[in-house]
Each structure stands twice: as C-alpha cells, then as structure tokens.
PDB file of C-alpha atoms in Angstrom:
ATOM      1  CA  MET A 290       0.000   0.000   0.000  1.00  0.00           C
ATOM      2  CA  SER A 291       1.314   3.473  -0.886  1.00  0.00           C
ATOM      3  CA  ALA A 292       2.073   5.998   1.826  1.00  0.00           C
ATOM      4  CA  LEU A 293      -0.977   7.674   3.311  1.00  0.00           C
ATOM      5  CA  PRO A 294      -1.537  11.415   2.836  1.00  0.00           C
ATOM      6  CA  ASP A 295      -0.871  13.580   5.879  1.00  0.00           C
ATOM      7  CA  LEU A 296      -3.792  15.098   7.763  1.00  0.00           C
ATOM      8  CA  ASP A 297      -2.625  18.707   7.298  1.00  0.00           C
ATOM      9  CA  SER A 298      -2.771  18.338   3.516  1.00  0.00           C
ATOM     10  CA  LEU A 299      -6.246  16.798   3.689  1.00  0.00           C
ATOM     11  CA  LYS A 300      -7.418  19.668   5.924  1.00  0.00           C
ATOM     12  CA  LEU A 301      -5.969  22.156   3.429  1.00  0.00           C
ATOM     13  CA  LEU A 302      -7.909  20.507   0.597  1.00  0.00           C
ATOM     14  CA  VAL A 303     -11.152  20.610   2.607  1.00  0.00           C
ATOM     15  CA  ASP A 304     -10.587  24.300   3.387  1.00  0.00           C
ATOM     16  CA  VAL A 305     -10.078  25.119  -0.294  1.00  0.00           C
ATOM     17  CA  GLY A 306     -13.547  23.733  -0.979  1.00  0.00           C
ATOM     18  CA  GLU A 307     -15.154  25.407   2.035  1.00  0.00           C
ATOM     19  CA  LEU A 308     -13.401  28.804   1.831  1.00  0.00           C
ATOM     20  CA  GLY A 309     -13.397  29.110  -1.938  1.00  0.00           C
ATOM     21  CA  SER A 310      -9.717  29.652  -2.687  1.00  0.00           C
ATOM     22  CA  LEU A 311      -6.252  28.309  -2.029  1.00  0.00           C
ATOM     23  CA  GLY A 312      -5.213  31.681  -0.605  1.00  0.00           C
ATOM     24  CA  GLN A 313      -7.946  31.641   2.031  1.00  0.00           C
ATOM     25  CA  ALA A 314      -7.166  28.005   2.872  1.00  0.00           C
ATOM     26  CA  ALA A 315      -3.479  28.893   3.298  1.00  0.00           C
ATOM     27  CA  LYS A 316      -4.407  31.806   5.570  1.00  0.00           C
ATOM     28  CA  ALA A 317      -6.572  29.512   7.723  1.00  0.00           C
ATOM     29  CA  ALA A 318      -3.663  27.062   8.009  1.00  0.00           C
ATOM     30  CA  GLY A 319      -1.220  29.844   8.917  1.00  0.00           C
ATOM     31  CA  ILE A 320       1.106  29.185   5.968  1.00  0.00           C
ATOM     32  CA  ALA A 321       2.119  31.107   2.852  1.00  0.00           C
ATOM     33  CA  GLN A 322       0.195  30.464  -0.345  1.00  0.00           C
ATOM     34  CA  PRO A 323       3.251  29.036  -2.204  1.00  0.00           C
ATOM     35  CA  SER A 324       3.684  26.498   0.617  1.00  0.00           C
ATOM     36  CA  ALA A 325       0.005  25.593   0.400  1.00  0.00           C
ATOM     37  CA  SER A 326       0.310  25.166  -3.360  1.00  0.00           C
ATOM     38  CA  LYS A 327       3.270  22.813  -2.891  1.00  0.00           C
ATOM     39  CA  ARG A 328       1.318  20.741  -0.353  1.00  0.00           C
ATOM     40  CA  ILE A 329      -1.620  20.351  -2.705  1.00  0.00           C
ATOM     41  CA  ALA A 330       0.690  19.463  -5.598  1.00  0.00           C
ATOM     42  CA  HIS A 331       2.369  16.812  -3.416  1.00  0.00           C
ATOM     43  CA  LEU A 332      -1.074  15.456  -2.413  1.00  0.00           C
ATOM     44  CA  GLU A 333      -2.082  15.262  -6.089  1.00  0.00           C
ATOM     45  CA  ARG A 334       1.062  13.286  -6.914  1.00  0.00           C
ATOM     46  CA  ARG A 335       0.554  10.948  -3.986  1.00  0.00           C
ATOM     47  CA  LEU A 336      -3.072  10.221  -4.885  1.00  0.00           C
ATOM     48  CA  GLY A 337      -2.544  10.321  -8.638  1.00  0.00           C
ATOM     49  CA  LEU A 338      -5.538  12.622  -9.118  1.00  0.00           C
ATOM     50  CA  PRO A 339      -6.042  16.269 -10.132  1.00  0.00           C
ATOM     51  CA  LEU A 340      -7.590  17.882  -7.064  1.00  0.00           C
ATOM     52  CA  ILE A 341      -7.566  21.624  -7.763  1.00  0.00           C
ATOM     53  CA  GLU A 342      -8.247  23.528 -10.944  1.00  0.00           C
ATOM     54  CA  ARG A 343      -6.201  26.718 -11.098  1.00  0.00           C
ATOM     55  CA  THR A 344      -7.755  29.596 -13.057  1.00  0.00           C
ATOM     56  CA  PRO A 345      -7.038  33.338 -13.312  1.00  0.00           C
ATOM     57  CA  ARG A 346      -9.905  33.883 -10.873  1.00  0.00           C
ATOM     58  CA  GLY A 347      -8.583  31.473  -8.255  1.00  0.00           C
ATOM     59  CA  SER A 348      -8.574  27.801  -7.359  1.00  0.00           C
ATOM     60  CA  THR A 349     -11.563  25.460  -7.221  1.00  0.00           C
ATOM     61  CA  LEU A 350     -11.862  21.757  -6.536  1.00  0.00           C
ATOM     62  CA  THR A 351     -12.075  19.397  -9.480  1.00  0.00           C
ATOM     63  CA  ALA A 352     -14.729  16.677  -9.510  1.00  0.00           C
ATOM     64  CA  GLU A 353     -12.096  14.297  -8.118  1.00  0.00           C
ATOM     65  CA  GLY A 354     -11.071  16.922  -5.570  1.00  0.00           C
ATOM     66  CA  LYS A 355     -14.663  17.240  -4.340  1.00  0.00           C
ATOM     67  CA  MET A 356     -14.909  13.475  -3.807  1.00  0.00           C
ATOM     68  CA  VAL A 357     -11.568  13.290  -2.006  1.00  0.00           C
ATOM     69  CA  SER A 358     -12.569  16.302   0.105  1.00  0.00           C
ATOM     70  CA  GLU A 359     -15.788  14.581   1.216  1.00  0.00           C
ATOM     71  CA  TRP A 360     -13.840  11.469   2.198  1.00  0.00           C
ATOM     72  CA  ALA A 361     -11.215  13.626   3.913  1.00  0.00           C
ATOM     73  CA  VAL A 362     -13.871  15.225   6.136  1.00  0.00           C
ATOM     74  CA  ARG A 363     -14.650  11.771   7.558  1.00  0.00           C
ATOM     75  CA  VAL A 364     -10.949  10.960   7.998  1.00  0.00           C
ATOM     76  CA  LEU A 365     -10.347  14.236   9.860  1.00  0.00           C
ATOM     77  CA  ALA A 366     -13.374  13.659  12.084  1.00  0.00           C
ATOM     78  CA  ALA A 367     -12.097  10.171  12.933  1.00  0.00           C
ATOM     79  CA  ALA A 368      -8.670  11.620  13.740  1.00  0.00           C
ATOM     80  CA  GLU A 369     -10.294  14.133  16.103  1.00  0.00           C
ATOM     81  CA  GLU A 370     -12.180  11.293  17.814  1.00  0.00           C
ATOM     82  CA  LEU A 371      -8.908   9.403  18.176  1.00  0.00           C
ATOM     83  CA  MET A 372      -7.201  12.343  19.870  1.00  0.00           C
ATOM     84  CA  ARG A 373     -10.136  12.907  22.243  1.00  0.00           C
ATOM     85  CA  ALA A 374     -10.012   9.269  23.308  1.00  0.00           C
ATOM     86  CA  VAL A 375      -6.215   9.358  23.723  1.00  0.00           C
ATOM     87  CA  GLN A 376      -6.523  12.533  25.802  1.00  0.00           C
ATOM     88  CA  ALA A 377      -9.160  10.885  28.001  1.00  0.00           C
ATOM     89  CA  VAL A 378      -6.906   7.867  28.599  1.00  0.00           C
ATOM     90  CA  ARG A 379      -3.986  10.178  29.386  1.00  0.00           C
ATOM     91  CA  HIS A 380      -5.978  12.259  31.890  1.00  0.00           C
ATOM     92  CA  GLY A 381      -6.699   9.211  34.063  1.00  0.00           C
ATOM     93  CA  GLY A 382      -7.509   9.914  37.715  1.00  0.00           C
ATOM     94  CA  ALA A 383      -7.022  13.680  37.398  1.00  0.00           C
ATOM     95  CA  ALA A 384     -10.228  14.045  35.370  1.00  0.00           C
ATOM     96  CA  HIS A 385     -13.485  15.577  36.522  1.00  0.00           C
ATOM     97  CA  LEU A 386     -15.329  12.463  35.343  1.00  0.00           C
ATOM     98  CA  ARG A 387     -13.704   9.046  35.603  1.00  0.00           C
ATOM     99  CA  VAL A 388     -15.054   6.422  33.216  1.00  0.00           C
ATOM    100  CA  ALA A 389     -14.227   2.778  32.544  1.00  0.00           C
ATOM    101  CA  SER A 390     -15.265   1.137  29.285  1.00  0.00           C
ATOM    102  CA  SER A 391     -15.160  -2.312  27.770  1.00  0.00           C
ATOM    103  CA  MET A 392     -12.815  -2.585  24.820  1.00  0.00           C
ATOM    104  CA  THR A 393     -15.365  -2.739  22.010  1.00  0.00           C
ATOM    105  CA  VAL A 394     -17.337   0.244  23.298  1.00  0.00           C
ATOM    106  CA  ALA A 395     -14.118   2.188  23.933  1.00  0.00           C
ATOM    107  CA  GLU A 396     -12.734   1.502  20.471  1.00  0.00           C
ATOM    108  CA  TYR A 397     -15.800   2.210  18.375  1.00  0.00           C
ATOM    109  CA  LEU A 398     -18.264   4.378  20.340  1.00  0.00           C
ATOM    110  CA  VAL A 399     -16.630   6.281  23.201  1.00  0.00           C
ATOM    111  CA  PRO A 400     -14.545   8.602  20.972  1.00  0.00           C
ATOM    112  CA  ARG A 401     -17.728   9.843  19.293  1.00  0.00           C
ATOM    113  CA  TRP A 402     -19.452  10.276  22.658  1.00  0.00           C
ATOM    114  CA  LEU A 403     -16.485  12.248  23.984  1.00  0.00           C
ATOM    115  CA  GLY A 404     -16.753  14.580  21.007  1.00  0.00           C
ATOM    116  CA  GLU A 405     -20.437  15.207  21.687  1.00  0.00           C
ATOM    117  CA  LEU A 406     -19.735  15.777  25.390  1.00  0.00           C
ATOM    118  CA  GLN A 407     -16.953  18.233  24.579  1.00  0.00           C
ATOM    119  CA  HIS A 408     -19.310  20.312  22.452  1.00  0.00           C
ATOM    120  CA  ARG A 409     -22.048  20.318  25.106  1.00  0.00           C
ATOM    121  CA  GLU A 410     -19.880  20.540  28.250  1.00  0.00           C
ATOM    122  CA  PRO A 411     -16.449  21.846  27.172  1.00  0.00           C
ATOM    123  CA  GLU A 412     -15.246  22.295  30.748  1.00  0.00           C
ATOM    124  CA  VAL A 413     -15.638  18.591  31.625  1.00  0.00           C
ATOM    125  CA  GLN A 414     -12.387  16.626  31.520  1.00  0.00           C
ATOM    126  CA  VAL A 415     -12.866  12.874  31.130  1.00  0.00           C
ATOM    127  CA  GLY A 416     -10.466  10.144  32.236  1.00  0.00           C
ATOM    128  CA  LEU A 417     -10.937   6.775  30.530  1.00  0.00           C
ATOM    129  CA  ASP A 418      -9.853   3.288  31.604  1.00  0.00           C
ATOM    130  CA  VAL A 419     -10.151   0.598  28.903  1.00  0.00           C
ATOM    131  CA  VAL A 420     -10.604  -2.933  30.287  1.00  0.00           C
ATOM    132  CA  ASN A 421     -12.943  -5.878  29.710  1.00  0.00           C
ATOM    133  CA  SER A 422     -16.537  -5.833  30.960  1.00  0.00           C
ATOM    134  CA  THR A 423     -15.825  -7.788  34.148  1.00  0.00           C
ATOM    135  CA  ASP A 424     -13.110  -5.324  35.157  1.00  0.00           C
ATOM    136  CA  VAL A 425     -15.369  -2.366  34.320  1.00  0.00           C
ATOM    137  CA  ALA A 426     -17.941  -3.670  36.798  1.00  0.00           C
ATOM    138  CA  ALA A 427     -15.269  -4.211  39.453  1.00  0.00           C
ATOM    139  CA  ARG A 428     -13.947  -0.660  39.082  1.00  0.00           C
ATOM    140  CA  VAL A 429     -17.410   0.872  39.285  1.00  0.00           C
ATOM    141  CA  LEU A 430     -18.258  -1.172  42.396  1.00  0.00           C
ATOM    142  CA  ALA A 431     -14.942  -0.190  44.012  1.00  0.00           C
ATOM    143  CA  ALA A 432     -15.695   3.516  43.313  1.00  0.00           C
ATOM    144  CA  GLU A 433     -12.525   3.809  41.232  1.00  0.00           C
ATOM    145  CA  VAL A 434     -14.670   5.308  38.448  1.00  0.00           C
ATOM    146  CA  GLU A 435     -18.069   7.001  38.498  1.00  0.00           C
ATOM    147  CA  LEU A 436     -19.461   5.491  35.317  1.00  0.00           C
ATOM    148  CA  GLY A 437     -18.851   2.385  33.258  1.00  0.00           C
ATOM    149  CA  PHE A 438     -19.815   1.030  29.849  1.00  0.00           C
ATOM    150  CA  VAL A 439     -20.209  -2.714  29.400  1.00  0.00           C
ATOM    151  CA  GLU A 440     -21.347  -5.117  26.715  1.00  0.00           C
ATOM    152  CA  GLY A 441     -23.082  -8.401  27.359  1.00  0.00           C
ATOM    153  CA  PRO A 442     -26.402 -10.121  27.974  1.00  0.00           C
ATOM    154  CA  SER A 443     -26.767  -9.262  31.681  1.00  0.00           C
ATOM    155  CA  LEU A 444     -26.400  -6.378  34.120  1.00  0.00           C
ATOM    156  CA  PRO A 445     -23.566  -7.073  36.593  1.00  0.00           C
ATOM    157  CA  GLU A 446     -24.683  -7.611  40.196  1.00  0.00           C
ATOM    158  CA  GLY A 447     -24.659  -4.516  42.407  1.00  0.00           C
ATOM    159  CA  LEU A 448     -24.945  -2.102  39.506  1.00  0.00           C
ATOM    160  CA  ALA A 449     -27.738  -0.019  38.066  1.00  0.00           C
ATOM    161  CA  GLY A 450     -27.708   0.663  34.377  1.00  0.00           C
ATOM    162  CA  ARG A 451     -29.329   1.930  31.234  1.00  0.00           C
ATOM    163  CA  VAL A 452     -29.174   0.466  27.736  1.00  0.00           C
ATOM    164  CA  VAL A 453     -27.425   2.979  25.455  1.00  0.00           C
ATOM    165  CA  GLY A 454     -27.141   0.881  22.303  1.00  0.00           C
ATOM    166  CA  THR A 455     -27.088  -2.575  20.776  1.00  0.00           C
ATOM    167  CA  ASP A 456     -24.509  -4.630  18.954  1.00  0.00           C
ATOM    168  CA  ARG A 457     -24.603  -7.854  16.940  1.00  0.00           C
ATOM    169  CA  LEU A 458     -21.857 -10.439  17.005  1.00  0.00           C
ATOM    170  CA  VAL A 459     -20.942 -11.792  13.587  1.00  0.00           C
ATOM    171  CA  VAL A 460     -19.099 -14.876  12.390  1.00  0.00           C
ATOM    172  CA  VAL A 461     -16.133 -13.989  10.177  1.00  0.00           C
ATOM    173  CA  VAL A 462     -13.542 -15.993   8.265  1.00  0.00           C
ATOM    174  CA  ALA A 463     -10.602 -15.346   5.974  1.00  0.00           C
ATOM    175  CA  PRO A 464     -11.571 -15.086   2.267  1.00  0.00           C
ATOM    176  CA  GLU A 465      -9.796 -18.417   1.635  1.00  0.00           C
ATOM    177  CA  HIS A 466     -11.788 -20.305   4.283  1.00  0.00           C
ATOM    178  CA  PRO A 467     -14.382 -22.808   2.955  1.00  0.00           C
ATOM    179  CA  TRP A 468     -17.153 -21.046   4.912  1.00  0.00           C
ATOM    180  CA  ALA A 469     -16.564 -17.890   2.863  1.00  0.00           C
ATOM    181  CA  ARG A 470     -18.105 -19.654  -0.155  1.00  0.00           C
ATOM    182  CA  ARG A 471     -20.962 -21.523   1.507  1.00  0.00           C
ATOM    183  CA  ARG A 472     -24.435 -20.957   0.067  1.00  0.00           C
ATOM    184  CA  THR A 473     -26.508 -21.856   3.128  1.00  0.00           C
ATOM    185  CA  ALA A 474     -26.662 -20.154   6.515  1.00  0.00           C
ATOM    186  CA  LEU A 475     -24.562 -21.627   9.305  1.00  0.00           C
ATOM    187  CA  ARG A 476     -26.585 -23.291  12.077  1.00  0.00           C
ATOM    188  CA  GLY A 477     -25.867 -22.666  15.751  1.00  0.00           C
ATOM    189  CA  ALA A 478     -24.960 -26.282  16.484  1.00  0.00           C
ATOM    190  CA  GLU A 479     -22.335 -26.334  13.711  1.00  0.00           C
ATOM    191  CA  LEU A 480     -20.825 -23.073  14.938  1.00  0.00           C
ATOM    192  CA  ALA A 481     -20.738 -24.276  18.540  1.00  0.00           C
ATOM    193  CA  GLY A 482     -19.080 -27.529  17.513  1.00  0.00           C
ATOM    194  CA  THR A 483     -16.282 -25.727  15.636  1.00  0.00           C
ATOM    195  CA  PRO A 484     -13.051 -24.617  17.371  1.00  0.00           C
ATOM    196  CA  LEU A 485     -13.135 -20.820  17.124  1.00  0.00           C
ATOM    197  CA  VAL A 486     -10.921 -17.822  17.746  1.00  0.00           C
ATOM    198  CA  VAL A 487     -12.646 -15.971  20.581  1.00  0.00           C
ATOM    199  CA  ARG A 488     -12.149 -13.188  23.104  1.00  0.00           C
ATOM    200  CA  GLU A 489     -10.922 -13.960  26.622  1.00  0.00           C
ATOM    201  CA  PRO A 490     -13.235 -14.918  29.544  1.00  0.00           C
ATOM    202  CA  GLY A 491     -14.519 -11.751  31.213  1.00  0.00           C
ATOM    203  CA  SER A 492     -15.137  -9.860  27.999  1.00  0.00           C
ATOM    204  CA  GLY A 493     -18.703  -8.977  27.046  1.00  0.00           C
ATOM    205  CA  THR A 494     -18.201 -10.540  23.627  1.00  0.00           C
ATOM    206  CA  ARG A 495     -17.220 -13.852  25.212  1.00  0.00           C
ATOM    207  CA  GLU A 496     -20.104 -13.757  27.711  1.00  0.00           C
ATOM    208  CA  THR A 497     -22.626 -13.208  24.908  1.00  0.00           C
ATOM    209  CA  LEU A 498     -21.212 -16.157  22.987  1.00  0.00           C
ATOM    210  CA  ASP A 499     -21.144 -18.384  26.087  1.00  0.00           C
ATOM    211  CA  VAL A 500     -24.825 -17.643  26.784  1.00  0.00           C
ATOM    212  CA  ALA A 501     -25.776 -18.343  23.162  1.00  0.00           C
ATOM    213  CA  PHE A 502     -23.940 -21.718  23.284  1.00  0.00           C
ATOM    214  CA  ARG A 503     -25.316 -22.680  26.701  1.00  0.00           C
ATOM    215  CA  ASP A 504     -27.610 -25.465  25.459  1.00  0.00           C
ATOM    216  CA  LEU A 505     -25.342 -26.665  22.628  1.00  0.00           C
ATOM    217  CA  HIS A 506     -22.450 -29.112  22.511  1.00  0.00           C
ATOM    218  CA  ARG A 507     -19.412 -26.872  22.300  1.00  0.00           C
ATOM    219  CA  ALA A 508     -15.887 -27.447  21.055  1.00  0.00           C
ATOM    220  CA  SER A 509     -12.947 -25.942  22.937  1.00  0.00           C
ATOM    221  CA  PRO A 510     -11.733 -22.627  21.467  1.00  0.00           C
ATOM    222  CA  ARG A 511      -8.880 -22.758  18.994  1.00  0.00           C
ATOM    223  CA  LEU A 512      -7.495 -19.523  20.488  1.00  0.00           C
ATOM    224  CA  GLU A 513      -8.509 -17.168  23.302  1.00  0.00           C
ATOM    225  CA  LEU A 514      -7.148 -13.665  22.724  1.00  0.00           C
ATOM    226  CA  GLY A 515      -7.342 -10.442  24.705  1.00  0.00           C
ATOM    227  CA  SER A 516      -8.310  -7.880  22.056  1.00  0.00           C
ATOM    228  CA  ASN A 517     -10.498  -7.463  18.984  1.00  0.00           C
ATOM    229  CA  SER A 518      -7.428  -6.739  16.872  1.00  0.00           C
ATOM    230  CA  ALA A 519      -5.745  -9.970  17.907  1.00  0.00           C
ATOM    231  CA  VAL A 520      -8.860 -12.024  17.161  1.00  0.00           C
ATOM    232  CA  LYS A 521      -9.241 -10.360  13.748  1.00  0.00           C
ATOM    233  CA  GLY A 522      -5.577 -10.955  12.947  1.00  0.00           C
ATOM    234  CA  ALA A 523      -5.845 -14.640  13.765  1.00  0.00           C
ATOM    235  CA  ALA A 524      -8.981 -14.997  11.648  1.00  0.00           C
ATOM    236  CA  GLN A 525      -7.389 -13.145   8.729  1.00  0.00           C
ATOM    237  CA  ALA A 526      -4.387 -15.480   8.960  1.00  0.00           C
ATOM    238  CA  GLY A 527      -6.721 -18.460   8.615  1.00  0.00           C
ATOM    239  CA  ALA A 528      -6.312 -19.836  12.144  1.00  0.00           C
ATOM    240  CA  ALA A 529     -10.078 -20.492  12.498  1.00  0.00           C
ATOM    241  CA  PRO A 530     -13.423 -18.722  12.211  1.00  0.00           C
ATOM    242  CA  ALA A 531     -13.962 -15.912  14.720  1.00  0.00           C
ATOM    243  CA  VAL A 532     -16.963 -14.336  16.428  1.00  0.00           C
ATOM    244  CA  LEU A 533     -16.678 -10.591  16.999  1.00  0.00           C
ATOM    245  CA  SER A 534     -18.658  -7.385  17.342  1.00  0.00           C
ATOM    246  CA  GLY A 535     -20.094  -6.037  14.121  1.00  0.00           C
ATOM    247  CA  TYR A 536     -18.474  -2.709  15.014  1.00  0.00           C
ATOM    248  CA  ALA A 537     -15.046  -4.365  15.227  1.00  0.00           C
ATOM    249  CA  VAL A 538     -15.151  -5.975  11.780  1.00  0.00           C
ATOM    250  CA  GLU A 539     -17.041  -3.332   9.794  1.00  0.00           C
ATOM    251  CA  ALA A 540     -13.953  -1.977   8.017  1.00  0.00           C
ATOM    252  CA  ASP A 541     -12.489  -5.443   7.434  1.00  0.00           C
ATOM    253  CA  LEU A 542     -15.704  -6.643   5.784  1.00  0.00           C
ATOM    254  CA  ALA A 543     -15.814  -3.538   3.580  1.00  0.00           C
ATOM    255  CA  THR A 544     -12.256  -4.115   2.330  1.00  0.00           C
ATOM    256  CA  GLY A 545     -12.613  -7.885   1.923  1.00  0.00           C
ATOM    257  CA  ARG A 546     -10.004  -8.803   4.530  1.00  0.00           C
ATOM    258  CA  LEU A 547     -12.727 -10.817   6.274  1.00  0.00           C
ATOM    259  CA  VAL A 548     -15.970 -12.391   5.054  1.00  0.00           C
ATOM    260  CA  GLU A 549     -19.137 -12.605   7.157  1.00  0.00           C
ATOM    261  CA  VAL A 550     -20.752 -16.035   7.346  1.00  0.00           C
ATOM    262  CA  PRO A 551     -24.585 -15.922   7.504  1.00  0.00           C
ATOM    263  CA  LEU A 552     -25.932 -17.440  10.720  1.00  0.00           C
ATOM    264  CA  ALA A 553     -29.398 -18.849  11.434  1.00  0.00           C
ATOM    265  CA  GLY A 554     -31.126 -19.915  14.632  1.00  0.00           C
ATOM    266  CA  LEU A 555     -28.777 -18.244  17.104  1.00  0.00           C
ATOM    267  CA  ASN A 556     -29.335 -14.860  18.736  1.00  0.00           C
ATOM    268  CA  LEU A 557     -26.074 -12.935  18.989  1.00  0.00           C
ATOM    269  CA  VAL A 558     -27.550  -9.469  19.576  1.00  0.00           C
ATOM    270  CA  ARG A 559     -26.469  -7.863  22.835  1.00  0.00           C
ATOM    271  CA  SER A 560     -27.121  -4.693  24.787  1.00  0.00           C
ATOM    272  CA  LEU A 561     -24.545  -2.000  25.464  1.00  0.00           C
ATOM    273  CA  ARG A 562     -25.062  -0.430  28.882  1.00  0.00           C
ATOM    274  CA  ALA A 563     -23.969   2.508  30.945  1.00  0.00           C
ATOM    275  CA  VAL A 564     -23.585   1.277  34.551  1.00  0.00           C
ATOM    276  CA  TRP A 565     -23.106   2.856  37.974  1.00  0.00           C
ATOM    277  CA  ARG A 566     -23.311   1.714  41.582  1.00  0.00           C
ATOM    278  CA  ARG A 567     -26.835   0.798  42.626  1.00  0.00           C
ATOM    279  CA  GLY A 568     -28.299   3.256  45.142  1.00  0.00           C
ATOM    280  CA  ARG A 569     -25.887   6.033  44.161  1.00  0.00           C
ATOM    281  CA  PRO A 570     -27.579   8.883  42.267  1.00  0.00           C
ATOM    282  CA  LEU A 571     -25.780  10.232  39.248  1.00  0.00           C
ATOM    283  CA  THR A 572     -24.658  13.812  39.870  1.00  0.00           C
ATOM    284  CA  GLY A 573     -22.389  16.366  38.226  1.00  0.00           C
ATOM    285  CA  PRO A 574     -20.858  15.625  34.827  1.00  0.00           C
TER     286      PRO A 574
END
C-alpha cells in the first residue's frame, strides 16, 4: 500500500472547498500560499488525481477533488475522535469524570461520545480506563470510576444501568476459508461444535457467545485472545473462524479482509449499557 496522505494536507484541501480559494485556505492554516500550493501538488502526486483547478480567478476543486474532500472530512473527524479518546486515557484519575469502558465500546463508540460531550460541556475533563466488561464492573463497584460502559447479555450484580445501544456479534472468516463460499446459513450447532478464535473470559463478547452456546455441545476454542485486533488478525491469517462485534469488523468486511458467514437460529444481539453503583444517584458531569 502506498504511503498515506498527511492530515494537514487533507485539511488544506477541505478548506479550499469550504473557503473558496487556495489563498484563504493557506491563511486559515497559517502558511504562505506558495507552501500551500506545494502541499496540494504533493497530495495530487501521492493520490494520482487532479484535485484543484487553477484559473485566473482562483482555485476550485475538481470533480475528483470534491470526492476526495468529502472522504477527507470523515478521515479528519475520525482523527479528532482518536485524539479525544487518547486525551481521556492520558488524563486518568485527574479528570473531573472518571469512566471505565469495555474494549469494544471504547474503540468504536466512546470517541464519538467524547466529542459530543466536549461540544455540550467543554469544561468537563474525562479520564478513561479501557478494560474488559468484568473489570469495568469491578472498578465501578470499588468507586474507582463514576461510570462504566459494558457489553453483554446481563447487568452485573450490584450495579444499576441503562441500555445505550445494541450490537450484533458476527461470524467472520478469511476469504480463503471454505465457509466464505458456503451458500446456506450456518446453524448454531455447527458453529458451537467448531473450534473458534474468541475473546478472553470476562469480555462482554465472550459472555454473549457463552450464553448463546449454553444449550449446545461446544468445542474448545482454537485460540482465546485479549483484544479485537488480535482475534481479527488470527482470523485473517486463517487460524479459524472468529466471532466478533459487528463494530469491530465493519472496516475489514468492507475491504474484503474478512468475510461474514450468515448465521441462522442463534441470537447474537447484545445490549450495550452505561452502569453505575446501585443506590448512588448520578450527579455532576
């Protein structure tokens, strides 16, 4: 894969479209117009596309430039979410609001929530601990954090909670796996009887799968791994089929690195919950 464009160049391209000229985009970036022109030219070479049309009246985005600009807006927004989440992890115990989150929720939902909170309550500083669902519950019960986010079929004992979303676990395989070409839906008994790559005990993903397999004859896992990325990597390498959050594999399915296997007769939908200590009213941020 060729080198990725830098974020500053993408922001410059977006600003050209929004502000109407390369000169105004350069001014917004705090750089001279010749430097901005060089950045755009370098971006055009890297992408192999004409992005800006230069005329005596100024610079406008080409049709290709408009498409790249629209995609760049999403990339820049994702980068902002990344930095908010990193900042929350870095703040830790010094934050005004201490939160613990399960890994799937932290990876795919919390950054967006932090962005919304920052716009509504800019003075609130959030500290984020990322652990599995069992450890989230333990930290909330021990008053180490005020609020937790967990995934799984049940509300941990001693906690109150509210459902804030849903997620569906999906069965995924490498494109070369025989299941990637099957024409009929996979049945629950066949899935349960197959050695799988799964998350570790204590994760919400694993608990959901364990509950779904409760009345079925189950094979021992091929691998038990401690993160979504590790499970995806093992599945992509062909180690075995994997069962993961739909959020975790969305990009991999879109690019063809993994293939979803249709499943019938097994409920793998789960609730995502905000949790806090029972009997303790939620106050402040």
